[in-house]
Short mmCIF file of C-alpha atoms in Angstrom, two decimals:
data_model
loop_
_atom_site.label_atom_id
_atom_site.label_comp_id
_atom_site.label_asym_id
_atom_site.label_seq_id
_atom_site.Cartn_x
_atom_site.Cartn_y
_atom_site.Cartn_z
CA MET A 1 179.99 146.39 73.57
CA LEU A 2 177.00 144.62 72.21
CA PHE A 3 176.43 145.86 68.64
CA LEU A 4 172.94 145.31 67.30
CA THR A 5 172.98 145.76 63.51
CA ARG A 6 170.13 145.79 61.11
CA TYR A 7 171.80 143.53 58.37
CA PRO A 8 174.44 140.75 58.31
CA VAL A 9 177.67 141.66 56.69
CA GLU A 10 176.20 141.36 53.27
CA GLY A 11 174.14 144.58 54.05
CA ALA A 12 176.10 147.69 53.15
CA SER A 13 175.01 149.98 55.98
CA SER A 14 175.98 147.45 58.60
CA ARG A 15 179.03 146.37 56.89
CA TYR A 16 180.28 149.80 56.69
CA ARG A 17 179.04 151.32 59.91
CA VAL A 18 180.00 148.21 62.20
CA PHE A 19 181.60 145.01 60.79
CA GLN A 20 184.55 146.68 59.08
CA TYR A 21 185.69 148.19 62.41
CA LEU A 22 185.55 145.04 64.60
CA PRO A 23 189.15 143.91 64.20
CA HIS A 24 190.48 147.35 64.68
CA LEU A 25 188.14 148.12 67.76
CA GLU A 26 189.80 144.95 69.24
CA ALA A 27 193.16 146.35 68.71
CA GLN A 28 191.80 149.35 70.61
CA GLY A 29 190.79 147.25 73.53
CA VAL A 30 187.01 147.10 72.76
CA ARG A 31 185.67 143.65 73.01
CA ALA A 32 182.74 143.52 70.74
CA ASP A 33 179.76 140.96 70.18
CA VAL A 34 177.53 141.50 67.16
CA GLN A 35 173.74 140.34 66.72
CA SER A 36 172.26 141.12 63.46
CA PHE A 37 168.49 141.39 63.14
CA MET A 38 168.58 139.81 59.67
CA ASP A 39 170.55 136.66 59.23
CA GLU A 40 171.86 135.96 55.59
CA PRO A 41 168.79 134.11 54.31
CA MET A 42 166.32 136.75 55.53
CA TYR A 43 168.52 139.44 53.97
CA GLN A 44 168.35 137.65 50.57
CA LEU A 45 164.64 137.22 51.05
CA SER A 46 164.21 141.05 51.74
CA LEU A 47 165.56 141.89 48.21
CA ALA A 48 163.18 139.45 46.51
CA PRO A 49 159.73 140.76 45.24
CA GLY A 50 156.61 139.62 47.01
CA ARG A 51 156.64 136.62 49.40
CA THR A 52 154.82 138.72 52.03
CA GLY A 53 154.07 135.56 54.17
CA SER A 54 157.62 134.42 54.27
CA LYS A 55 158.78 137.96 55.16
CA ILE A 56 156.30 138.38 58.07
CA ALA A 57 157.37 134.83 59.34
CA ALA A 58 161.10 135.82 59.01
CA THR A 59 160.56 139.05 60.82
CA LEU A 60 158.80 137.31 63.76
CA LYS A 61 161.90 134.72 64.04
CA ALA A 62 164.19 137.82 63.80
CA THR A 63 162.34 139.57 66.60
CA PHE A 64 162.71 136.74 68.95
CA ARG A 65 166.44 136.27 68.02
CA ARG A 66 167.11 140.01 68.86
CA LEU A 67 165.17 139.97 72.17
CA TRP A 68 166.89 136.69 73.19
CA ALA A 69 170.33 138.45 72.56
CA LEU A 70 169.43 141.06 75.00
CA ARG A 71 168.80 138.54 77.91
CA ARG A 72 172.51 139.08 79.05
CA TRP A 73 172.62 142.99 78.34
CA ARG A 74 173.99 143.78 81.84
CA GLN A 75 177.37 142.04 80.91
CA TYR A 76 178.13 144.74 78.44
CA ASP A 77 179.30 148.34 79.07
CA ALA A 78 177.03 149.69 76.37
CA ILE A 79 174.68 148.62 73.58
CA TYR A 80 175.27 150.04 70.06
CA LEU A 81 172.14 150.15 67.81
CA GLN A 82 173.03 150.43 64.18
CA ARG A 83 169.53 151.78 63.21
CA GLU A 84 166.64 150.75 65.44
CA LEU A 85 166.50 147.73 67.86
CA LEU A 86 163.34 146.64 66.15
CA PRO A 87 162.30 147.83 62.63
CA PHE A 88 158.65 148.31 63.92
CA GLY A 89 156.78 149.84 66.75
CA PRO A 90 157.90 152.67 69.24
CA PRO A 91 161.12 152.30 70.97
CA LEU A 92 159.64 150.60 74.09
CA VAL A 93 162.55 148.09 74.51
CA GLU A 94 165.25 150.74 74.35
CA ALA A 95 163.29 152.92 76.92
CA ALA A 96 163.20 149.97 79.29
CA LEU A 97 166.82 149.21 78.84
CA LYS A 98 167.76 152.93 79.55
CA LYS A 99 165.66 152.94 82.74
CA ARG A 100 167.40 149.83 83.81
CA GLY A 101 170.82 151.45 83.43
CA ALA A 102 171.94 150.45 79.79
CA VAL A 103 174.25 152.91 77.99
CA LEU A 104 172.81 153.33 74.48
CA PHE A 105 174.13 154.62 71.21
CA PHE A 106 172.14 155.10 68.14
CA ASP A 107 174.07 154.96 64.83
CA TYR A 108 172.41 156.01 61.42
CA ASP A 109 173.65 156.95 58.11
CA ASP A 110 170.37 157.72 56.25
CA ALA A 111 167.54 160.21 56.70
CA LEU A 112 165.40 157.66 58.75
CA PHE A 113 163.26 160.46 60.14
CA ILE A 114 161.74 160.95 56.66
CA LYS A 115 159.02 158.24 56.11
CA LYS A 116 159.66 156.46 52.88
CA ALA A 117 158.05 153.22 51.36
CA SER A 118 159.73 150.03 52.72
CA ARG A 119 161.43 147.87 50.16
CA TYR A 120 160.19 144.85 52.09
CA THR A 121 156.35 144.95 52.39
CA ARG A 122 153.44 147.34 52.50
CA LEU A 123 152.92 146.30 55.95
CA ALA A 124 156.49 147.24 56.90
CA THR A 125 155.69 150.75 55.52
CA ALA A 126 152.47 151.03 57.51
CA LEU A 127 154.39 150.01 60.74
CA ARG A 128 157.19 152.41 60.11
CA SER A 129 157.13 155.78 61.91
CA ALA A 130 159.34 158.72 61.26
CA ASP A 131 158.80 159.95 64.76
CA LYS A 132 160.44 156.86 66.07
CA THR A 133 163.81 158.06 64.88
CA ARG A 134 163.38 161.48 66.64
CA ASP A 135 162.23 159.72 69.82
CA LEU A 136 165.56 157.71 69.69
CA PHE A 137 167.46 160.70 69.47
CA ARG A 138 166.16 162.01 72.62
CA LEU A 139 166.30 158.65 74.21
CA VAL A 140 169.96 157.38 73.74
CA HIS A 141 173.06 158.82 75.38
CA CYS A 142 174.89 159.45 71.99
CA VAL A 143 173.72 159.67 68.41
CA VAL A 144 176.36 158.61 65.95
CA ALA A 145 175.75 160.16 62.44
CA GLY A 146 177.30 159.30 59.02
CA ASN A 147 177.44 163.08 58.10
CA ASP A 148 177.12 166.54 59.59
CA TRP A 149 173.66 167.13 58.38
CA LEU A 150 172.52 164.08 59.99
CA ARG A 151 174.32 164.99 63.22
CA ASP A 152 172.68 168.47 63.19
CA VAL A 153 169.31 167.11 62.64
CA ALA A 154 169.66 164.85 65.71
CA ARG A 155 170.96 167.73 67.76
CA GLU A 156 167.92 170.04 66.80
CA ALA A 157 165.51 167.12 67.70
CA GLY A 158 167.02 167.04 71.25
CA ALA A 159 169.77 164.53 71.22
CA GLU A 160 171.91 164.65 74.49
CA ARG A 161 175.12 164.15 72.34
CA SER A 162 175.42 163.74 68.79
CA ILE A 163 178.57 163.25 66.76
CA THR A 164 179.82 162.56 63.11
CA LEU A 165 181.67 159.55 62.31
CA GLU A 166 182.67 159.33 58.70
CA VAL A 167 182.43 156.01 56.97
CA ALA A 168 185.65 154.32 56.29
CA GLU A 169 186.62 152.43 53.03
CA ASP A 170 189.23 149.64 53.35
CA THR A 171 191.39 149.98 50.14
CA ARG A 172 193.12 146.52 51.05
CA ARG A 173 189.71 144.93 50.08
CA ILE A 174 189.57 146.72 46.78
CA PRO A 175 192.43 146.59 44.15
CA MET A 176 193.48 149.65 42.39
CA HIS A 177 192.14 150.11 38.84
CA ALA A 178 194.30 149.05 35.98
CA PRO A 179 195.83 152.25 34.11
CA HIS A 180 193.03 153.83 32.31
CA SER A 181 193.29 153.79 28.56
CA ASN A 182 190.89 154.09 25.61
CA ASP A 183 192.47 151.14 23.93
CA ALA A 184 189.52 148.97 25.18
CA ARG A 185 185.76 149.83 25.59
CA VAL A 186 185.10 152.29 28.46
CA THR A 187 182.67 150.95 31.04
CA ILE A 188 180.20 153.27 32.89
CA GLY A 189 178.86 151.67 35.92
CA TRP A 190 176.58 151.94 38.77
CA LEU A 191 176.77 149.87 42.13
CA GLY A 192 173.92 149.69 44.57
CA SER A 193 170.53 147.87 45.62
CA PRO A 194 167.20 147.33 43.99
CA SER A 195 165.87 150.17 46.28
CA THR A 196 168.17 152.93 44.98
CA VAL A 197 168.67 152.01 41.14
CA LYS A 198 165.67 154.12 40.54
CA TYR A 199 167.82 157.23 40.90
CA LEU A 200 169.46 156.51 37.42
CA ARG A 201 166.05 157.89 36.08
CA VAL A 202 167.31 161.22 37.40
CA ILE A 203 169.70 161.40 34.51
CA GLU A 204 167.95 158.92 32.01
CA PRO A 205 167.88 161.37 28.96
CA VAL A 206 171.54 162.19 29.51
CA LEU A 207 172.52 158.63 29.56
CA GLN A 208 170.39 157.81 26.54
CA ARG A 209 172.04 160.54 24.45
CA LEU A 210 175.46 159.30 25.58
CA ALA A 211 174.70 155.68 24.69
CA GLN A 212 173.66 156.87 21.25
CA ARG A 213 176.78 159.15 20.99
CA TYR A 214 179.25 156.60 22.11
CA PRO A 215 178.11 153.17 20.83
CA ARG A 216 181.36 151.55 22.04
CA VAL A 217 180.73 152.68 25.71
CA ARG A 218 179.76 149.60 27.98
CA TRP A 219 177.09 150.04 30.60
CA GLU A 220 176.87 147.92 33.74
CA ILE A 221 174.75 147.70 36.88
CA MET A 222 175.76 145.76 40.03
CA GLY A 223 172.99 145.07 42.32
CA GLY A 224 170.03 146.76 40.62
CA SER A 225 167.78 143.55 40.01
CA ASP A 226 165.99 143.66 36.64
CA PHE A 227 166.39 147.42 35.95
CA LYS A 228 165.71 148.49 32.26
CA MET A 229 166.37 151.81 30.41
CA GLU A 230 165.19 152.24 26.82
CA GLY A 231 168.20 153.04 24.63
CA VAL A 232 170.75 152.10 27.21
CA ASP A 233 172.16 148.38 27.02
CA TRP A 234 172.72 147.88 30.77
CA GLN A 235 174.51 144.71 31.75
CA LEU A 236 173.01 143.43 34.92
CA ASN A 237 174.61 141.53 37.65
CA ASP A 238 173.44 140.31 41.01
CA TRP A 239 175.32 141.72 43.98
CA SER A 240 177.72 139.73 46.25
CA LEU A 241 180.91 140.83 48.02
CA ASP A 242 183.00 138.99 45.51
CA ARG A 243 181.00 140.11 42.46
CA GLU A 244 181.33 143.74 43.90
CA VAL A 245 185.20 143.70 43.73
CA ALA A 246 185.18 141.98 40.29
CA ALA A 247 182.71 144.71 38.98
CA LEU A 248 184.75 147.48 40.19
CA GLY A 249 187.65 146.25 38.25
CA ARG A 250 185.55 146.65 35.23
CA PHE A 251 184.14 150.11 35.69
CA ASP A 252 185.93 153.03 34.55
CA ILE A 253 183.44 155.79 35.72
CA GLY A 254 180.96 155.34 38.34
CA LEU A 255 177.65 157.14 38.57
CA MET A 256 175.85 158.31 41.66
CA PRO A 257 172.79 160.57 40.75
CA LEU A 258 170.55 161.59 43.62
CA PRO A 259 167.23 163.46 43.58
CA PRO A 260 167.18 167.02 44.89
CA GLU A 261 165.40 166.27 48.13
CA ASP A 262 166.25 165.98 51.93
CA TRP A 263 166.47 162.21 51.79
CA ALA A 264 169.62 162.65 49.44
CA LYS A 265 171.20 164.91 52.06
CA GLY A 266 171.22 162.01 54.44
CA LYS A 267 173.42 159.96 52.11
CA SER A 268 176.99 159.42 53.45
CA GLY A 269 178.66 158.94 50.11
CA GLY A 270 179.18 155.31 50.18
CA LYS A 271 178.86 154.60 46.44
CA ALA A 272 181.27 157.59 45.53
CA ARG A 273 183.72 156.71 48.19
CA THR A 274 183.83 152.96 46.95
CA TYR A 275 184.42 154.26 43.25
CA MET A 276 187.32 156.44 44.71
CA ALA A 277 188.97 153.62 46.59
CA ALA A 278 188.90 151.48 43.17
CA GLY A 279 190.42 154.11 41.14
CA ILE A 280 187.11 154.71 39.45
CA VAL A 281 186.14 158.32 38.31
CA PRO A 282 183.07 159.22 40.35
CA VAL A 283 180.44 161.53 38.64
CA VAL A 284 177.96 162.42 41.31
CA SER A 285 175.10 164.75 42.25
CA ALA A 286 176.24 167.85 43.94
CA ILE A 287 174.09 167.44 47.01
CA GLY A 288 174.69 166.74 50.68
CA TYR A 289 177.75 164.72 51.84
CA ASN A 290 179.07 164.50 48.17
CA LEU A 291 180.03 168.17 48.44
CA GLU A 292 182.48 167.34 51.33
CA LEU A 293 183.67 164.05 49.94
CA ILE A 294 184.36 165.07 46.17
CA ARG A 295 186.85 167.68 45.23
CA HIS A 296 185.43 168.87 42.02
CA ALA A 297 187.71 167.97 38.86
CA GLU A 298 190.28 166.57 41.32
CA THR A 299 188.91 163.46 42.78
CA GLY A 300 185.65 163.27 40.90
CA PHE A 301 182.85 165.50 39.34
CA LEU A 302 179.94 167.14 40.91
CA CYS A 303 176.86 167.76 38.83
CA THR A 304 173.73 169.91 39.35
CA THR A 305 172.14 170.25 35.92
CA PRO A 306 171.65 167.63 33.20
CA GLN A 307 174.10 169.71 31.18
CA ASP A 308 176.73 169.18 33.93
CA TRP A 309 176.11 165.51 33.71
CA GLU A 310 176.55 165.38 29.88
CA THR A 311 179.47 167.76 29.85
CA HIS A 312 181.57 165.89 32.53
CA LEU A 313 180.69 162.43 31.22
CA VAL A 314 181.73 163.31 27.70
CA ARG A 315 185.08 164.66 29.11
CA VAL A 316 185.98 161.38 31.14
CA ILE A 317 184.79 159.16 28.27
CA GLU A 318 187.16 160.69 25.77
CA ASP A 319 190.05 161.74 28.02
CA ALA A 320 191.79 158.52 29.48
CA ASP A 321 194.62 160.64 30.76
CA LEU A 322 192.05 162.68 32.88
CA ARG A 323 190.50 159.55 34.09
CA GLN A 324 193.80 158.35 35.31
CA ARG A 325 194.55 161.62 37.16
CA ILE A 326 191.25 161.54 38.77
CA ALA A 327 191.51 157.96 39.73
CA SER A 328 195.00 158.42 41.32
CA SER A 329 193.97 161.39 43.30
CA ALA A 330 190.70 159.66 44.34
CA ARG A 331 192.39 156.59 45.57
CA ALA A 332 195.16 158.41 47.49
CA GLU A 333 192.33 160.55 49.19
CA VAL A 334 190.68 157.45 50.54
CA GLU A 335 193.75 155.87 51.76
CA GLN A 336 194.58 158.95 53.78
CA ARG A 337 191.18 160.18 54.84
CA PHE A 338 189.32 156.95 55.27
CA ASP A 339 191.39 154.34 56.68
CA PRO A 340 189.32 152.01 58.78
CA ALA A 341 192.03 151.82 61.58
CA VAL A 342 191.96 155.54 61.93
CA ILE A 343 188.17 155.91 62.18
CA ALA A 344 187.96 152.78 64.45
CA ALA A 345 190.32 154.57 66.77
CA GLN A 346 188.05 157.71 66.74
CA MET A 347 185.12 155.20 67.43
CA ALA A 348 186.81 153.61 70.34
CA GLU A 349 187.61 156.97 71.88
CA MET A 350 184.09 158.10 71.42
CA LEU A 351 182.62 154.84 72.88
CA LYS A 352 184.80 155.00 76.13
CA ASP A 353 184.13 158.88 76.50
CA VAL A 354 180.40 158.28 76.42
CA VAL A 355 180.41 155.18 78.73
CA ASP A 356 182.71 156.86 81.22
CA ASP A 357 180.57 159.98 81.35
CA VAL A 358 177.23 158.05 81.86
CA LYS A 359 178.78 155.92 84.48
CA ASN A 360 180.18 158.57 86.51
CA ARG A 361 177.20 160.86 86.83
#
């Protein structure tokens, strides 16, 4: 297999959808090579504001690297696209590869068929086409979706084959939270990227009231750049893999608010699942895949209204025993349901089935 990822291992979608499975796929007899469109310096550049000229130059270099990686595509049984082959233009290269006999997979875990502003540059937004994703649905041999809603959208758009592959979470990477207690300050945290930290605005009035009501509560954001919220003293930390694990050890309660829109239905629960794996109580929006991931009041809390958010957050701030019960149940759920070795075995079976089917036609 040739895996073509959007990001290096530092990028969450590529790390979770491809990189974490590689050793397990090898154990299943799948030999994999990986080429990332962005290298680590370009990924860091993409998170910085401005610098449009540098970003355009980096994109041109990345395009050359991507096309160069395809020069030996015939030595692979299939090509696995984690998001698009190129982040601009129509899928002409993909169409040419298929015409010449390549077996193509398209993996996505966001509602890419909904056009949203790029976090990179205005030029990237102008070059982005929501229709491209639907074209890829119809072009590739198999669409691999992060949740059932994304799978069904691909089917309705005409995908030849579309399956759901839930995202794994490796609890060996994340230590279990220390026993929950109110002897120390409770920390409410959020983990993510500069492009999604804006969703905290969805529950801003609730958080402001809680910050005033519970002055001893500590607030922390990991990966949200320079986000500010009046009345809430967020402690801001830049993201890295090592810092992420350390931050999870400090969080007691993890937030995942989402807006009530179709884009949120495309989310595959990554933030909430990471909180669960770490023994942190997830308090999340009741939308999309979160409804399949969280068992309300057992492995986390699902919220629809501002009153829901306030009620459930008050409960878990005040009741350390409740936090401990939720944390233990959530961790056990991840260990059982989202083991990377188990999901990699499902992935290996799917890869072999599709390749065999295409080559035996």
